[in-house]
Short mmCIF file of the C-alpha atoms (twelve columns), coordinates in Angstrom:
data_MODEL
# 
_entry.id   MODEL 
# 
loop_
_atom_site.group_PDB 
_atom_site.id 
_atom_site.type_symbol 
_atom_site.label_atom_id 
_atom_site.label_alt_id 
_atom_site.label_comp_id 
_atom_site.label_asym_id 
_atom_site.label_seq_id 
_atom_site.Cartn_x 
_atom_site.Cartn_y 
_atom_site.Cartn_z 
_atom_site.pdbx_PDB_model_num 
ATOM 1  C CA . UNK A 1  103.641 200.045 86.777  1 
ATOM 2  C CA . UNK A 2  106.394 202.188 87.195  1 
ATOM 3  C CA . UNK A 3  106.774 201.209 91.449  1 
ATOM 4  C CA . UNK A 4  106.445 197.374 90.226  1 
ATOM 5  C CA . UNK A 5  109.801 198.313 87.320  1 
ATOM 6  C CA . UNK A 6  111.625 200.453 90.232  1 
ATOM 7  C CA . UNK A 7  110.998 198.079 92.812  1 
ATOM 8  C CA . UNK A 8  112.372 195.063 90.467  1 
ATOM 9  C CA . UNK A 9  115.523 197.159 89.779  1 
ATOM 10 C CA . UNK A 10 116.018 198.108 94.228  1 
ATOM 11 C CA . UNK A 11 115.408 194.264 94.386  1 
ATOM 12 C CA . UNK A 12 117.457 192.950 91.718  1 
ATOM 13 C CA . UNK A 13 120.022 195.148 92.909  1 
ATOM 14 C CA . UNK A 14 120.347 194.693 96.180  1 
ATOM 15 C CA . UNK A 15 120.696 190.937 95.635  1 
ATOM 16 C CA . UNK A 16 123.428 191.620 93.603  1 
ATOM 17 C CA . UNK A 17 125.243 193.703 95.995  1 
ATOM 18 C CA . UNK A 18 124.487 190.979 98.802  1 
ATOM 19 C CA . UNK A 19 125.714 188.523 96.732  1 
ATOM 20 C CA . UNK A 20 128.958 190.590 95.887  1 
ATOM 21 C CA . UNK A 21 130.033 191.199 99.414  1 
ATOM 22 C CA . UNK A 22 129.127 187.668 100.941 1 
ATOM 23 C CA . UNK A 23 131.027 185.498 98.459  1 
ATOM 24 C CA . UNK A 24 134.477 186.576 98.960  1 
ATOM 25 C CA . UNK A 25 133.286 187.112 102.413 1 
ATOM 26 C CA . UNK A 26 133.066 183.768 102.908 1 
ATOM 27 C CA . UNK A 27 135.832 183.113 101.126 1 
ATOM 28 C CA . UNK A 28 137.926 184.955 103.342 1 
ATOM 29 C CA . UNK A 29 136.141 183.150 106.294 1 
ATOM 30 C CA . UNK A 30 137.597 180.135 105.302 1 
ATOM 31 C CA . UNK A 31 140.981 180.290 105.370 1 
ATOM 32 C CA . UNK A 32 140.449 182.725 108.431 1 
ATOM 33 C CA . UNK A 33 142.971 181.625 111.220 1 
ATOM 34 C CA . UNK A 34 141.954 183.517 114.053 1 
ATOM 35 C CA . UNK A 35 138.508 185.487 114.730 1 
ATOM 36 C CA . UNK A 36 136.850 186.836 117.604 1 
ATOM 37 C CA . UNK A 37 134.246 185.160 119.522 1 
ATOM 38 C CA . UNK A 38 131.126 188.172 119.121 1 
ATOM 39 C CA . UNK A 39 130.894 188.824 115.343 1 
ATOM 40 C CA . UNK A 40 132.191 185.439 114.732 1 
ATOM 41 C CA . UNK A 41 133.815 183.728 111.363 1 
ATOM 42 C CA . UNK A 42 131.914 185.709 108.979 1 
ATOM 43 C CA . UNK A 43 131.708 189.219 111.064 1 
ATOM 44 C CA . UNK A 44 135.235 189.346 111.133 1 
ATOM 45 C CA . UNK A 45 136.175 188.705 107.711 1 
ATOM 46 C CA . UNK A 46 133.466 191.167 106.642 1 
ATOM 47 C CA . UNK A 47 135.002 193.779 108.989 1 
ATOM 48 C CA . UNK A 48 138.740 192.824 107.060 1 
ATOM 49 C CA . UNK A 49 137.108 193.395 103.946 1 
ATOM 50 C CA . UNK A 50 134.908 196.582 104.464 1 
ATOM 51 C CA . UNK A 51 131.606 194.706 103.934 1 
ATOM 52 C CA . UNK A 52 129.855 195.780 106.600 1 
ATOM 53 C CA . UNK A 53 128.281 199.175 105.488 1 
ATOM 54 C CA . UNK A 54 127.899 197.396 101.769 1 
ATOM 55 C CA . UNK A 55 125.939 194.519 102.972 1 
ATOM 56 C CA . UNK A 56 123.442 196.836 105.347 1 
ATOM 57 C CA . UNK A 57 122.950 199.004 101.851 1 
ATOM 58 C CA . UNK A 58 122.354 195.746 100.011 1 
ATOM 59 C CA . UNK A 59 119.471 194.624 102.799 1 
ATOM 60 C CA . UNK A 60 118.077 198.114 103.023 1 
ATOM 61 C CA . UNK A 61 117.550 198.011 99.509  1 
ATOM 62 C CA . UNK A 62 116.557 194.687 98.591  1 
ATOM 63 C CA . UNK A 63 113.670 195.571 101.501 1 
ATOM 64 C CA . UNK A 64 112.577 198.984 99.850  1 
ATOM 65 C CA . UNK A 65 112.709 197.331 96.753  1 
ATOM 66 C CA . UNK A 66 110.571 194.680 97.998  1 
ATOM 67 C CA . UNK A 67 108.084 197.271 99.342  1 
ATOM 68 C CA . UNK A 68 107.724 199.114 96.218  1 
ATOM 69 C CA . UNK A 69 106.824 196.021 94.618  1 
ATOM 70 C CA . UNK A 70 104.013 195.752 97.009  1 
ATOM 71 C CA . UNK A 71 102.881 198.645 97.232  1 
ATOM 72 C CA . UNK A 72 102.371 199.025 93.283  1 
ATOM 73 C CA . UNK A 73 100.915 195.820 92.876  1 
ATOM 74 C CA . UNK A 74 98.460  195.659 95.297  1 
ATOM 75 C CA . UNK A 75 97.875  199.395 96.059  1 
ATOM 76 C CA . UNK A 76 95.769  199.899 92.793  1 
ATOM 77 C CA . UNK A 77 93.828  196.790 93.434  1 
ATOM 78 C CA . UNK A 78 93.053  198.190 97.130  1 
ATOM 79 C CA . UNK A 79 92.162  200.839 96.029  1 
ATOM 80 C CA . UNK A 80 89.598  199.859 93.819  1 
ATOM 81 C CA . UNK A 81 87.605  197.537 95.871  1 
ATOM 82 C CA . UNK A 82 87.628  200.564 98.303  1 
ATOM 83 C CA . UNK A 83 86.092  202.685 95.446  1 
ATOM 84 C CA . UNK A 84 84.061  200.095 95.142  1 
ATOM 85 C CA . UNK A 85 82.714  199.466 98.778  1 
ATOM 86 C CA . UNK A 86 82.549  203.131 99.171  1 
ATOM 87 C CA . UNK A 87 79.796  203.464 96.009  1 
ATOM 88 C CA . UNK A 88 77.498  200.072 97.181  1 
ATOM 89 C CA . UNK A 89 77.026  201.903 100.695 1 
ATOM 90 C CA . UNK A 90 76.463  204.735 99.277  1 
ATOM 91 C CA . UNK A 91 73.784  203.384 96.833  1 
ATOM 92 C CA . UNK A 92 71.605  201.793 99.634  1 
# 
């Protein structure tokens, strides 16, 4: 239970951080005059900003957080069927 609350929080979090860089981001973007072709509209008004590091915390953590809610929901139930295979074969 705890991985499925901590997991929730990384998740919940980094969507919150995403959503905190890309919206002036984009803002930015679109009264941007002049940009360069590679990173584009968006790249470049990130780079003005200083969003770049913030957003790749926001994705690594919104992916960890997704993870631990995996892992704690379904790990238990794993887990237990294994258990559970494990004890049939052993009976016969």
């Amino acid at each position: 239970m705890k991985k499925v609350i901590a997991g929730g929080i990384f998740l919940f979090c980094g969507v919150i951080l995403y959503l905190g860089v890309y919206i002036p981001a984009s803002q930015i973007a679109s009264n941007l005059g002049g940009w360069s072709t590679p990173p584009g509209r968006l790249g470049t008004a990130l780079s003005q900003i200083g969003g770049t590091t913030p957003l790749m915390y926001s994705v690594i953590m919104m992916a960890a957080g997704a993870c631990l809610l995996l892992w704690g929901c379904f790990l238990d139930d794993i887990l237990r069927k294994k258990d559970g295979n494990q004890a049939e074969a052993s009976q016969q």
